[in-house]
């Protein structure tokens, strides 16, 4: 495993030099603050990388799978395809939970599950380097350790960086990551024992702060629960908004619509959609198989904890806690899982 | 507040014991720190002891009346003749919830006779975002929600059971945020509006959290005549303009939309404007008066014509 | 107005069937001259106009919108325009509050016999919008953090 140490100002310099390097343009996304909000923002030399945060409000899936994406434009009978965006993408500073979500999205958008490889998602994804930043202060509502993740988890990351105060320890976990460190090797210093100790300590503290749920045998329990009245109870207070799905790093449902302009031209756009909306399953006939919110919430839980484990082998939840923190009525997915477990 | 909570629990358990309600809607302890959340208790299947679940504290900010309308909405296929009688709902209300309930009654969405309203005295609810910034949890006045700072209706009236206690003083300037915004230049106002709206992810939380947004088919969801596109800037601006405008003369100023927004978009600067105009132009406030007529359902021959364009050399 | 010298304002006028549309008709048959920048949409009553129509007109490229109905008291449906008056008062205030130029959204009353007034009104609205300039293109992508 290739490793290396950089101080924070050195990282700033490294990225500044990478925006255009050897004639290749890269889009680099880093944590930054805009008016007090921490967001993942495109890097420029003037933009200072921000390290003191728990996680972003928005999941990073939008980089590869934007909320709104034009697939083609048309004029009368003639359609013009809009090609997938090219160019290298470097994402720095997302948390390991979010990096892990890319593994799941990859399965959805590559040919494996459906036989259709999505050129838009994959075009961006294949040309990307993910450098995640280990978690120091998990938020209330985080539960990644129950789902196979952790504050220093490497799945989905090409490189994991550990914040050791004034400096960062980089560890490569894929060929892409090794290449990245190798290409920039003159910049990196080798870590010593003190660095490794500091890393261990910060991880342990974070690990202890993360809440836990049990997902043992959940797939079978959910099978038994499908028509249970319990769904009605837990969704009684649900407002039916789409916060949980839009902020979820693994939710990936979308809708494709044609939007016509007044002059006969138009575009075909792909937009995020949410299973929490009645319109999501509304048939042209007016019939709606999921007309009630208990059915829609059941779909959300089942999709993550029952259907995808069967079709892809993974629970489609990384435990980032966004839905827990941002639900307007505090409908806590951890609590739902605990109830299914009979706790 | 503990005293109010105890009285509320006793009252709720009495109502359950006397079988006067089918459901009780109140607050329970949430799963995060500083969080209470709505709970809907079906008391037909539970004993009076469930009232112990109810809490009352400074985090009970959700507007509970948002759950009322669906209990009484006619089914899509029309009400059957032998349908069960409408349910009786016991609802915990603070000032803003009660104003929303009265709105629903005025708009004939909810029958008053099926509600048992339990009014609580409100000293203002705390704003989690402010608490995160200020860190000082004990300083209530500093961390109180902006909507509560402008509230004149913390002392409920016309409820079935009232628990009395300390309430908020009526503030002096009710529309300061609007006046400050009005004083800015047009370009500045537009830039601010665009900046706020640009963060919108169209999750519809503002609409879903609003007790007055009960349309069976929202204009934003219409498919047959598709009014709104998939989220370009102008579509999102139209969504917000119309959603807020639909609350003209109906908004209970509870700020449920503002609180529900995950992106913390400043909706209140805009919702307050309509409340101010409705009050100044038509003298209407969504208060505790059940009989008043919503201002946009009526008119007066004396309404101002000052916004009308007169051609310079009229014919 | 360099670069815009070819620009002509596009104005959408929502006219009520019973008064203002007839007023426009009268202006026409009386051969009263006014600017050609108006696209008229006939509606049953000014009370029929949903604020959404006005916003959609702007979204689809209108530089200005005029709404006109019967004079207060003369509504064919007795009170349609009186109810509309309240709605439009609030709407205009609200749109101006959110940053729209007040010249772009205008309301007036024109009766079936006021052909002259209709033409003068058109000239005024066209002049106002011309002075204000073209509507900034509102059809643009949202600035989502990383789209």
mmCIF file of N, CA, C and O in Angstrom, chain A residues 35 37 39 57-58 67-68 140-141 233 235-243 246-247 255 257-259 269-272 277-279 282 293 296 324-332 334-335 338-339, chain B residues 28-33 35-40 62 66-67 70 128-129 195-196 198-205 207-209 221-223 226 228-232 235 259-264:
data_model
loop_
_atom_site.group_PDB
_atom_site.id
_atom_site.type_symbol
_atom_site.label_atom_id
_atom_site.label_comp_id
_atom_site.label_asym_id
_atom_site.label_seq_id
_atom_site.Cartn_x
_atom_site.Cartn_y
_atom_site.Cartn_z
ATOM 1 N N UNK A 35 -20.918 31.273 2.745
ATOM 2 C CA UNK A 35 -21.869 31.885 3.684
ATOM 3 C C UNK A 35 -22.200 30.955 4.846
ATOM 4 O O UNK A 35 -23.368 30.754 5.190
ATOM 5 N N UNK A 37 -22.098 27.837 5.062
ATOM 6 C CA UNK A 37 -22.528 26.479 4.721
ATOM 7 C C UNK A 37 -21.353 25.711 4.170
ATOM 8 O O UNK A 37 -20.632 26.227 3.316
ATOM 9 N N UNK A 39 -20.053 23.098 1.761
ATOM 10 C CA UNK A 39 -20.501 22.342 0.596
ATOM 11 C C UNK A 39 -19.296 21.816 -0.166
ATOM 12 O O UNK A 39 -18.174 22.276 0.018
ATOM 13 N N UNK A 57 -24.354 18.691 3.596
ATOM 14 C CA UNK A 57 -25.794 18.462 3.577
ATOM 15 C C UNK A 57 -26.157 17.557 2.406
ATOM 16 O O UNK A 57 -26.942 16.632 2.535
ATOM 17 N N UNK A 58 -25.573 17.856 1.239
ATOM 18 C CA UNK A 58 -25.946 17.080 0.065
ATOM 19 C C UNK A 58 -24.988 15.923 -0.150
ATOM 20 O O UNK A 58 -23.795 16.062 0.054
ATOM 21 N N UNK A 67 -28.807 16.150 -10.476
ATOM 22 C CA UNK A 67 -30.254 16.173 -10.248
ATOM 23 C C UNK A 67 -31.015 16.401 -11.552
ATOM 24 O O UNK A 67 -32.111 15.916 -11.731
ATOM 25 N N UNK A 68 -30.400 17.162 -12.450
ATOM 26 C CA UNK A 68 -31.054 17.414 -13.732
ATOM 27 C C UNK A 68 -29.996 17.321 -14.815
ATOM 28 O O UNK A 68 -28.979 18.005 -14.741
ATOM 29 N N UNK A 140 -24.599 13.409 15.113
ATOM 30 C CA UNK A 140 -25.701 12.695 15.730
ATOM 31 C C UNK A 140 -26.504 12.085 14.562
ATOM 32 O O UNK A 140 -26.770 12.755 13.582
ATOM 33 N N UNK A 141 -26.852 10.840 14.696
ATOM 34 C CA UNK A 141 -27.628 10.230 13.621
ATOM 35 C C UNK A 141 -26.793 9.364 12.705
ATOM 36 O O UNK A 141 -27.329 8.648 11.873
ATOM 37 N N UNK A 233 -48.325 2.427 11.298
ATOM 38 C CA UNK A 233 -47.951 3.116 12.546
ATOM 39 C C UNK A 233 -46.725 3.997 12.347
ATOM 40 O O UNK A 233 -46.722 5.155 12.731
ATOM 41 N N UNK A 235 -45.415 5.260 9.728
ATOM 42 C CA UNK A 235 -45.472 6.354 8.762
ATOM 43 C C UNK A 235 -46.578 7.347 9.079
ATOM 44 O O UNK A 235 -46.822 8.253 8.298
ATOM 45 N N UNK A 236 -47.240 7.179 10.214
ATOM 46 C CA UNK A 236 -48.368 8.063 10.534
ATOM 47 C C UNK A 236 -47.988 9.533 10.442
ATOM 48 O O UNK A 236 -48.751 10.358 9.934
ATOM 49 N N UNK A 237 -46.800 9.876 10.909
ATOM 50 C CA UNK A 237 -46.436 11.288 10.943
ATOM 51 C C UNK A 237 -45.647 11.728 9.710
ATOM 52 O O UNK A 237 -45.292 12.904 9.604
ATOM 53 N N UNK A 238 -45.366 10.811 8.791
ATOM 54 C CA UNK A 238 -44.592 11.175 7.588
ATOM 55 C C UNK A 238 -45.347 12.248 6.809
ATOM 56 O O UNK A 238 -46.555 12.159 6.617
ATOM 57 N N UNK A 239 -44.629 13.266 6.371
ATOM 58 C CA UNK A 239 -45.282 14.355 5.644
ATOM 59 C C UNK A 239 -45.382 14.050 4.156
ATOM 60 O O UNK A 239 -46.136 14.686 3.436
ATOM 61 N N UNK A 240 -44.583 13.105 3.678
ATOM 62 C CA UNK A 240 -44.610 12.775 2.253
ATOM 63 C C UNK A 240 -43.731 13.688 1.410
ATOM 64 O O UNK A 240 -43.947 13.827 0.221
ATOM 65 N N UNK A 241 -42.717 14.286 2.012
ATOM 66 C CA UNK A 241 -41.791 15.091 1.217
ATOM 67 C C UNK A 241 -40.661 14.185 0.731
ATOM 68 O O UNK A 241 -40.630 13.003 1.024
ATOM 69 N N UNK A 242 -39.741 14.727 -0.014
ATOM 70 C CA UNK A 242 -38.697 13.887 -0.588
ATOM 71 C C UNK A 242 -37.329 14.126 0.020
ATOM 72 O O UNK A 242 -36.314 13.773 -0.582
ATOM 73 N N UNK A 243 -37.278 14.703 1.208
ATOM 74 C CA UNK A 243 -35.981 15.032 1.807
ATOM 75 C C UNK A 243 -35.112 13.787 1.966
ATOM 76 O O UNK A 243 -33.950 13.755 1.571
ATOM 77 N N UNK A 246 -33.884 12.497 -1.545
ATOM 78 C CA UNK A 246 -33.000 13.402 -2.286
ATOM 79 C C UNK A 246 -31.667 13.591 -1.581
ATOM 80 O O UNK A 246 -30.654 13.851 -2.214
ATOM 81 N N UNK A 247 -31.666 13.477 -0.265
ATOM 82 C CA UNK A 247 -30.411 13.640 0.467
ATOM 83 C C UNK A 247 -29.689 12.313 0.655
ATOM 84 O O UNK A 247 -28.610 12.267 1.217
ATOM 85 N N UNK A 255 -36.393 10.067 -13.346
ATOM 86 C CA UNK A 255 -37.499 10.185 -14.279
ATOM 87 C C UNK A 255 -36.920 10.797 -15.554
ATOM 88 O O UNK A 255 -35.973 11.575 -15.487
ATOM 89 N N UNK A 257 -38.091 13.004 -18.862
ATOM 90 C CA UNK A 257 -39.208 13.752 -19.448
ATOM 91 C C UNK A 257 -38.726 14.542 -20.658
ATOM 92 O O UNK A 257 -37.560 14.919 -20.734
ATOM 93 N N UNK A 258 -39.656 14.773 -21.558
ATOM 94 C CA UNK A 258 -39.365 15.643 -22.697
ATOM 95 C C UNK A 258 -39.931 17.007 -22.388
ATOM 96 O O UNK A 258 -41.098 17.126 -22.017
ATOM 97 N N UNK A 259 -39.122 18.019 -22.534
ATOM 98 C CA UNK A 259 -39.595 19.366 -22.264
ATOM 99 C C UNK A 259 -39.537 20.175 -23.535
ATOM 100 O O UNK A 259 -38.465 20.402 -24.087
ATOM 101 N N UNK A 269 -34.781 15.396 -20.621
ATOM 102 C CA UNK A 269 -33.996 15.547 -19.401
ATOM 103 C C UNK A 269 -34.246 14.399 -18.440
ATOM 104 O O UNK A 269 -35.342 13.858 -18.358
ATOM 105 N N UNK A 270 -33.185 14.088 -17.745
ATOM 106 C CA UNK A 270 -33.288 13.086 -16.685
ATOM 107 C C UNK A 270 -33.198 13.823 -15.356
ATOM 108 O O UNK A 270 -32.293 14.623 -15.151
ATOM 109 N N UNK A 271 -34.145 13.579 -14.482
ATOM 110 C CA UNK A 271 -34.143 14.252 -13.179
ATOM 111 C C UNK A 271 -34.312 13.223 -12.075
ATOM 112 O O UNK A 271 -34.900 12.172 -12.284
ATOM 113 N N UNK A 272 -33.808 13.569 -10.904
ATOM 114 C CA UNK A 272 -34.035 12.709 -9.741
ATOM 115 C C UNK A 272 -35.531 12.571 -9.527
ATOM 116 O O UNK A 272 -36.292 13.525 -9.734
ATOM 117 N N UNK A 277 -43.083 10.213 -3.468
ATOM 118 C CA UNK A 277 -44.144 11.004 -4.092
ATOM 119 C C UNK A 277 -45.207 10.091 -4.688
ATOM 120 O O UNK A 277 -44.867 9.100 -5.340
ATOM 121 N N UNK A 278 -46.481 10.434 -4.534
ATOM 122 C CA UNK A 278 -47.525 9.605 -5.135
ATOM 123 C C UNK A 278 -47.381 9.526 -6.663
ATOM 124 O O UNK A 278 -47.703 8.515 -7.270
ATOM 125 N N UNK A 279 -46.855 10.572 -7.254
ATOM 126 C CA UNK A 279 -46.722 10.621 -8.707
ATOM 127 C C UNK A 279 -45.731 9.580 -9.239
ATOM 128 O O UNK A 279 -45.752 9.227 -10.409
ATOM 129 N N UNK A 282 -47.784 6.635 -10.243
ATOM 130 C CA UNK A 282 -49.105 6.897 -10.810
ATOM 131 C C UNK A 282 -49.183 6.373 -12.236
ATOM 132 O O UNK A 282 -48.352 6.693 -13.072
ATOM 133 N N UNK A 293 -48.987 6.630 1.884
ATOM 134 C CA UNK A 293 -47.597 6.843 2.282
ATOM 135 C C UNK A 293 -46.999 5.641 2.982
ATOM 136 O O UNK A 293 -45.798 5.433 2.939
ATOM 137 N N UNK A 296 -45.427 3.728 0.338
ATOM 138 C CA UNK A 296 -44.246 4.381 -0.226
ATOM 139 C C UNK A 296 -43.055 4.275 0.724
ATOM 140 O O UNK A 296 -41.923 4.043 0.300
ATOM 141 N N UNK A 324 -31.902 10.957 8.814
ATOM 142 C CA UNK A 324 -32.239 11.034 10.239
ATOM 143 C C UNK A 324 -32.238 12.488 10.702
ATOM 144 O O UNK A 324 -33.153 12.954 11.375
ATOM 145 N N UNK A 325 -31.198 13.202 10.286
ATOM 146 C CA UNK A 325 -31.042 14.580 10.777
ATOM 147 C C UNK A 325 -31.996 15.549 10.106
ATOM 148 O O UNK A 325 -32.430 16.518 10.717
ATOM 149 N N UNK A 326 -32.314 15.315 8.846
ATOM 150 C CA UNK A 326 -33.047 16.334 8.109
ATOM 151 C C UNK A 326 -34.540 16.059 7.970
ATOM 152 O O UNK A 326 -35.266 16.883 7.414
ATOM 153 N N UNK A 327 -35.019 14.926 8.432
ATOM 154 C CA UNK A 327 -36.457 14.673 8.337
ATOM 155 C C UNK A 327 -37.201 15.720 9.157
ATOM 156 O O UNK A 327 -36.906 15.911 10.336
ATOM 157 N N UNK A 328 -38.175 16.412 8.552
ATOM 158 C CA UNK A 328 -38.872 17.470 9.293
ATOM 159 C C UNK A 328 -39.667 16.952 10.490
ATOM 160 O O UNK A 328 -40.016 17.730 11.367
ATOM 161 N N UNK A 329 -39.977 15.649 10.505
ATOM 162 C CA UNK A 329 -40.727 15.117 11.649
ATOM 163 C C UNK A 329 -39.940 14.047 12.397
ATOM 164 O O UNK A 329 -40.506 13.270 13.161
ATOM 165 N N UNK A 330 -38.612 14.020 12.156
ATOM 166 C CA UNK A 330 -37.734 13.114 12.897
ATOM 167 C C UNK A 330 -38.172 11.656 12.768
ATOM 168 O O UNK A 330 -38.211 10.909 13.743
ATOM 169 N N UNK A 331 -38.547 11.254 11.567
ATOM 170 C CA UNK A 331 -38.864 9.842 11.326
ATOM 171 C C UNK A 331 -37.524 9.154 11.081
ATOM 172 O O UNK A 331 -36.922 9.294 10.036
ATOM 173 N N UNK A 332 -37.073 8.423 12.074
ATOM 174 C CA UNK A 332 -35.689 7.952 12.143
ATOM 175 C C UNK A 332 -35.576 6.547 11.566
ATOM 176 O O UNK A 332 -36.183 5.612 12.077
ATOM 177 N N UNK A 334 -33.207 4.507 11.738
ATOM 178 C CA UNK A 334 -32.619 3.571 12.705
ATOM 179 C C UNK A 334 -33.697 2.959 13.584
ATOM 180 O O UNK A 334 -33.684 1.780 13.914
ATOM 181 N N UNK A 335 -34.634 3.823 13.938
ATOM 182 C CA UNK A 335 -35.727 3.372 14.790
ATOM 183 C C UNK A 335 -36.618 2.377 14.034
ATOM 184 O O UNK A 335 -37.084 1.384 14.606
ATOM 185 N N UNK A 338 -34.874 -0.851 14.021
ATOM 186 C CA UNK A 338 -34.952 -1.471 15.354
ATOM 187 C C UNK A 338 -36.324 -2.091 15.576
ATOM 188 O O UNK A 338 -36.452 -3.163 16.163
ATOM 189 N N UNK A 339 -37.349 -1.385 15.097
ATOM 190 C CA UNK A 339 -38.704 -1.929 15.282
ATOM 191 C C UNK A 339 -38.886 -3.203 14.470
ATOM 192 O O UNK A 339 -39.532 -4.140 14.922
ATOM 193 N N UNK B 28 -44.097 13.751 20.953
ATOM 194 C CA UNK B 28 -43.382 12.783 21.775
ATOM 195 C C UNK B 28 -41.895 13.095 21.695
ATOM 196 O O UNK B 28 -41.459 13.909 20.891
ATOM 197 N N UNK B 29 -41.131 12.388 22.550
ATOM 198 C CA UNK B 29 -39.688 12.568 22.557
ATOM 199 C C UNK B 29 -39.104 12.104 21.224
ATOM 200 O O UNK B 29 -39.448 11.035 20.736
ATOM 201 N N UNK B 30 -38.225 12.891 20.623
ATOM 202 C CA UNK B 30 -37.604 12.484 19.367
ATOM 203 C C UNK B 30 -36.370 11.644 19.604
ATOM 204 O O UNK B 30 -36.022 11.335 20.745
ATOM 205 N N UNK B 31 -35.689 11.259 18.535
ATOM 206 C CA UNK B 31 -34.512 10.394 18.679
ATOM 207 C C UNK B 31 -33.206 11.185 18.683
ATOM 208 O O UNK B 31 -32.152 10.614 18.906
ATOM 209 N N UNK B 32 -33.266 12.474 18.398
ATOM 210 C CA UNK B 32 -32.064 13.295 18.414
ATOM 211 C C UNK B 32 -32.133 14.234 19.608
ATOM 212 O O UNK B 32 -33.206 14.448 20.173
ATOM 213 N N UNK B 33 -30.992 14.792 19.967
ATOM 214 C CA UNK B 33 -30.988 15.748 21.071
ATOM 215 C C UNK B 33 -31.821 16.970 20.690
ATOM 216 O O UNK B 33 -31.894 17.341 19.522
ATOM 217 N N UNK B 35 -34.955 17.466 20.398
ATOM 218 C CA UNK B 35 -35.962 17.214 19.376
ATOM 219 C C UNK B 35 -37.204 16.581 19.996
ATOM 220 O O UNK B 35 -37.109 15.583 20.706
ATOM 221 N N UNK B 36 -38.332 17.204 19.737
ATOM 222 C CA UNK B 36 -39.612 16.549 19.979
ATOM 223 C C UNK B 36 -40.232 16.392 18.610
ATOM 224 O O UNK B 36 -39.951 17.156 17.706
ATOM 225 N N UNK B 37 -41.082 15.396 18.480
ATOM 226 C CA UNK B 37 -41.645 15.190 17.159
ATOM 227 C C UNK B 37 -43.126 14.867 17.282
ATOM 228 O O UNK B 37 -43.592 14.470 18.343
ATOM 229 N N UNK B 38 -43.856 15.016 16.184
ATOM 230 C CA UNK B 38 -45.289 14.746 16.243
ATOM 231 C C UNK B 38 -45.542 13.268 16.500
ATOM 232 O O UNK B 38 -44.753 12.419 16.085
ATOM 233 N N UNK B 39 -46.620 12.973 17.204
ATOM 234 C CA UNK B 39 -47.047 11.582 17.289
ATOM 235 C C UNK B 39 -48.560 11.534 17.166
ATOM 236 O O UNK B 39 -49.266 12.431 17.623
ATOM 237 N N UNK B 40 -49.025 10.523 16.493
ATOM 238 C CA UNK B 40 -50.452 10.337 16.302
ATOM 239 C C UNK B 40 -50.809 9.033 17.001
ATOM 240 O O UNK B 40 -50.329 7.969 16.610
ATOM 241 N N UNK B 62 -43.200 21.613 15.541
ATOM 242 C CA UNK B 62 -43.995 21.177 14.384
ATOM 243 C C UNK B 62 -45.431 21.667 14.489
ATOM 244 O O UNK B 62 -46.002 21.689 15.567
ATOM 245 N N UNK B 66 -51.210 19.944 10.336
ATOM 246 C CA UNK B 66 -50.945 19.411 8.997
ATOM 247 C C UNK B 66 -51.524 17.999 8.842
ATOM 248 O O UNK B 66 -51.813 17.549 7.740
ATOM 249 N N UNK B 67 -51.726 17.314 9.966
ATOM 250 C CA UNK B 67 -52.236 15.942 9.876
ATOM 251 C C UNK B 67 -53.764 15.871 9.860
ATOM 252 O O UNK B 67 -54.329 14.814 9.647
ATOM 253 N N UNK B 70 -56.346 15.113 6.336
ATOM 254 C CA UNK B 70 -56.485 13.779 5.722
ATOM 255 C C UNK B 70 -57.484 12.891 6.489
ATOM 256 O O UNK B 70 -58.047 11.954 5.940
ATOM 257 N N UNK B 128 -33.205 25.018 16.429
ATOM 258 C CA UNK B 128 -32.015 24.160 16.538
ATOM 259 C C UNK B 128 -30.803 24.775 15.838
ATOM 260 O O UNK B 128 -29.677 24.619 16.275
ATOM 261 N N UNK B 129 -31.069 25.443 14.724
ATOM 262 C CA UNK B 129 -29.948 26.031 13.986
ATOM 263 C C UNK B 129 -29.291 27.141 14.801
ATOM 264 O O UNK B 129 -28.069 27.246 14.868
ATOM 265 N N UNK B 195 -30.612 33.875 -5.204
ATOM 266 C CA UNK B 195 -29.570 33.167 -4.462
ATOM 267 C C UNK B 195 -30.197 32.127 -3.532
ATOM 268 O O UNK B 195 -29.727 30.994 -3.441
ATOM 269 N N UNK B 196 -31.253 32.525 -2.850
ATOM 270 C CA UNK B 196 -31.901 31.584 -1.938
ATOM 271 C C UNK B 196 -32.526 30.426 -2.712
ATOM 272 O O UNK B 196 -32.336 29.266 -2.376
ATOM 273 N N UNK B 198 -31.853 29.275 -5.568
ATOM 274 C CA UNK B 198 -30.929 28.420 -6.326
ATOM 275 C C UNK B 198 -30.506 27.197 -5.513
ATOM 276 O O UNK B 198 -30.035 26.228 -6.073
ATOM 277 N N UNK B 199 -30.679 27.250 -4.213
ATOM 278 C CA UNK B 199 -30.316 26.083 -3.409
ATOM 279 C C UNK B 199 -31.426 25.040 -3.353
ATOM 280 O O UNK B 199 -31.221 23.943 -2.843
ATOM 281 N N UNK B 200 -32.595 25.405 -3.864
ATOM 282 C CA UNK B 200 -33.754 24.515 -3.743
ATOM 283 C C UNK B 200 -33.502 23.209 -4.482
ATOM 284 O O UNK B 200 -33.038 23.208 -5.611
ATOM 285 N N UNK B 201 -33.800 22.091 -3.840
ATOM 286 C CA UNK B 201 -33.652 20.797 -4.506
ATOM 287 C C UNK B 201 -35.009 20.220 -4.886
ATOM 288 O O UNK B 201 -35.113 19.054 -5.270
ATOM 289 N N UNK B 202 -36.060 21.032 -4.757
ATOM 290 C CA UNK B 202 -37.414 20.625 -5.141
ATOM 291 C C UNK B 202 -37.828 19.329 -4.438
ATOM 292 O O UNK B 202 -38.390 18.424 -5.057
ATOM 293 N N UNK B 203 -37.560 19.249 -3.152
ATOM 294 C CA UNK B 203 -37.955 18.066 -2.401
ATOM 295 C C UNK B 203 -39.391 18.180 -1.926
ATOM 296 O O UNK B 203 -39.956 17.219 -1.415
ATOM 297 N N UNK B 204 -39.986 19.373 -2.079
ATOM 298 C CA UNK B 204 -41.383 19.621 -1.711
ATOM 299 C C UNK B 204 -41.638 19.602 -0.206
ATOM 300 O O UNK B 204 -42.789 19.513 0.214
ATOM 301 N N UNK B 205 -40.590 19.663 0.591
ATOM 302 C CA UNK B 205 -40.801 19.622 2.035
ATOM 303 C C UNK B 205 -41.592 20.845 2.502
ATOM 304 O O UNK B 205 -42.434 20.743 3.393
ATOM 305 N N UNK B 207 -43.913 22.452 0.954
ATOM 306 C CA UNK B 207 -45.324 22.253 0.638
ATOM 307 C C UNK B 207 -45.938 21.203 1.561
ATOM 308 O O UNK B 207 -47.021 21.383 2.098
ATOM 309 N N UNK B 208 -45.228 20.115 1.762
ATOM 310 C CA UNK B 208 -45.798 19.022 2.548
ATOM 311 C C UNK B 208 -45.942 19.392 4.015
ATOM 312 O O UNK B 208 -46.815 18.874 4.691
ATOM 313 N N UNK B 209 -45.069 20.262 4.494
ATOM 314 C CA UNK B 209 -45.124 20.619 5.911
ATOM 315 C C UNK B 209 -46.204 21.651 6.191
ATOM 316 O O UNK B 209 -46.550 21.894 7.337
ATOM 317 N N UNK B 221 -47.610 19.421 -9.526
ATOM 318 C CA UNK B 221 -47.626 17.995 -9.865
ATOM 319 C C UNK B 221 -48.529 17.686 -11.048
ATOM 320 O O UNK B 221 -48.645 16.529 -11.438
ATOM 321 N N UNK B 222 -49.196 18.687 -11.582
ATOM 322 C CA UNK B 222 -50.138 18.413 -12.657
ATOM 323 C C UNK B 222 -49.410 17.846 -13.869
ATOM 324 O O UNK B 222 -48.383 18.363 -14.285
ATOM 325 N N UNK B 223 -49.976 16.800 -14.439
ATOM 326 C CA UNK B 223 -49.328 16.149 -15.574
ATOM 327 C C UNK B 223 -50.092 16.427 -16.877
ATOM 328 O O UNK B 223 -49.484 16.567 -17.924
ATOM 329 N N UNK B 226 -49.052 20.321 -18.020
ATOM 330 C CA UNK B 226 -47.831 20.395 -17.227
ATOM 331 C C UNK B 226 -47.372 21.839 -17.095
ATOM 332 O O UNK B 226 -46.971 22.455 -18.066
ATOM 333 N N UNK B 228 -45.085 22.992 -14.714
ATOM 334 C CA UNK B 228 -43.717 23.220 -14.263
ATOM 335 C C UNK B 228 -42.764 22.187 -14.835
ATOM 336 O O UNK B 228 -43.074 20.998 -14.861
ATOM 337 N N UNK B 229 -41.630 22.657 -15.271
ATOM 338 C CA UNK B 229 -40.603 21.782 -15.813
ATOM 339 C C UNK B 229 -39.787 21.140 -14.710
ATOM 340 O O UNK B 229 -40.123 21.202 -13.536
ATOM 341 N N UNK B 230 -38.687 20.557 -15.110
ATOM 342 C CA UNK B 230 -37.970 19.677 -14.195
ATOM 343 C C UNK B 230 -36.904 20.389 -13.374
ATOM 344 O O UNK B 230 -35.891 19.808 -13.074
ATOM 345 N N UNK B 231 -37.097 21.619 -13.067
ATOM 346 C CA UNK B 231 -36.175 22.201 -12.120
ATOM 347 C C UNK B 231 -35.130 23.129 -12.700
ATOM 348 O O UNK B 231 -34.032 23.219 -12.180
ATOM 349 N N UNK B 232 -35.443 23.817 -13.795
ATOM 350 C CA UNK B 232 -34.567 24.921 -14.155
ATOM 351 C C UNK B 232 -34.832 26.043 -13.159
ATOM 352 O O UNK B 232 -35.799 26.003 -12.402
ATOM 353 N N UNK B 235 -38.312 27.537 -13.362
ATOM 354 C CA UNK B 235 -39.355 26.644 -12.852
ATOM 355 C C UNK B 235 -39.383 26.671 -11.326
ATOM 356 O O UNK B 235 -40.444 26.716 -10.711
ATOM 357 N N UNK B 259 -38.872 25.711 8.456
ATOM 358 C CA UNK B 259 -38.188 24.698 9.279
ATOM 359 C C UNK B 259 -37.963 23.406 8.519
ATOM 360 O O UNK B 259 -36.983 22.711 8.737
ATOM 361 N N UNK B 260 -38.912 23.066 7.630
ATOM 362 C CA UNK B 260 -38.808 21.781 6.936
ATOM 363 C C UNK B 260 -37.714 21.806 5.883
ATOM 364 O O UNK B 260 -37.193 20.763 5.508
ATOM 365 N N UNK B 261 -37.358 22.987 5.400
ATOM 366 C CA UNK B 261 -36.423 23.070 4.275
ATOM 367 C C UNK B 261 -35.044 22.557 4.665
ATOM 368 O O UNK B 261 -34.406 23.105 5.559
ATOM 369 N N UNK B 262 -34.560 21.502 4.001
ATOM 370 C CA UNK B 262 -33.242 20.984 4.363
ATOM 371 C C UNK B 262 -32.130 21.951 3.983
ATOM 372 O O UNK B 262 -31.062 21.935 4.569
ATOM 373 N N UNK B 263 -32.391 22.801 2.994
ATOM 374 C CA UNK B 263 -31.369 23.733 2.532
ATOM 375 C C UNK B 263 -31.442 25.067 3.274
ATOM 376 O O UNK B 263 -30.724 26.005 2.934
ATOM 377 N N UNK B 264 -32.335 25.156 4.229
ATOM 378 C CA UNK B 264 -32.484 26.373 5.034
ATOM 379 C C UNK B 264 -32.693 27.609 4.171
ATOM 380 O O UNK B 264 -32.119 28.675 4.416
#
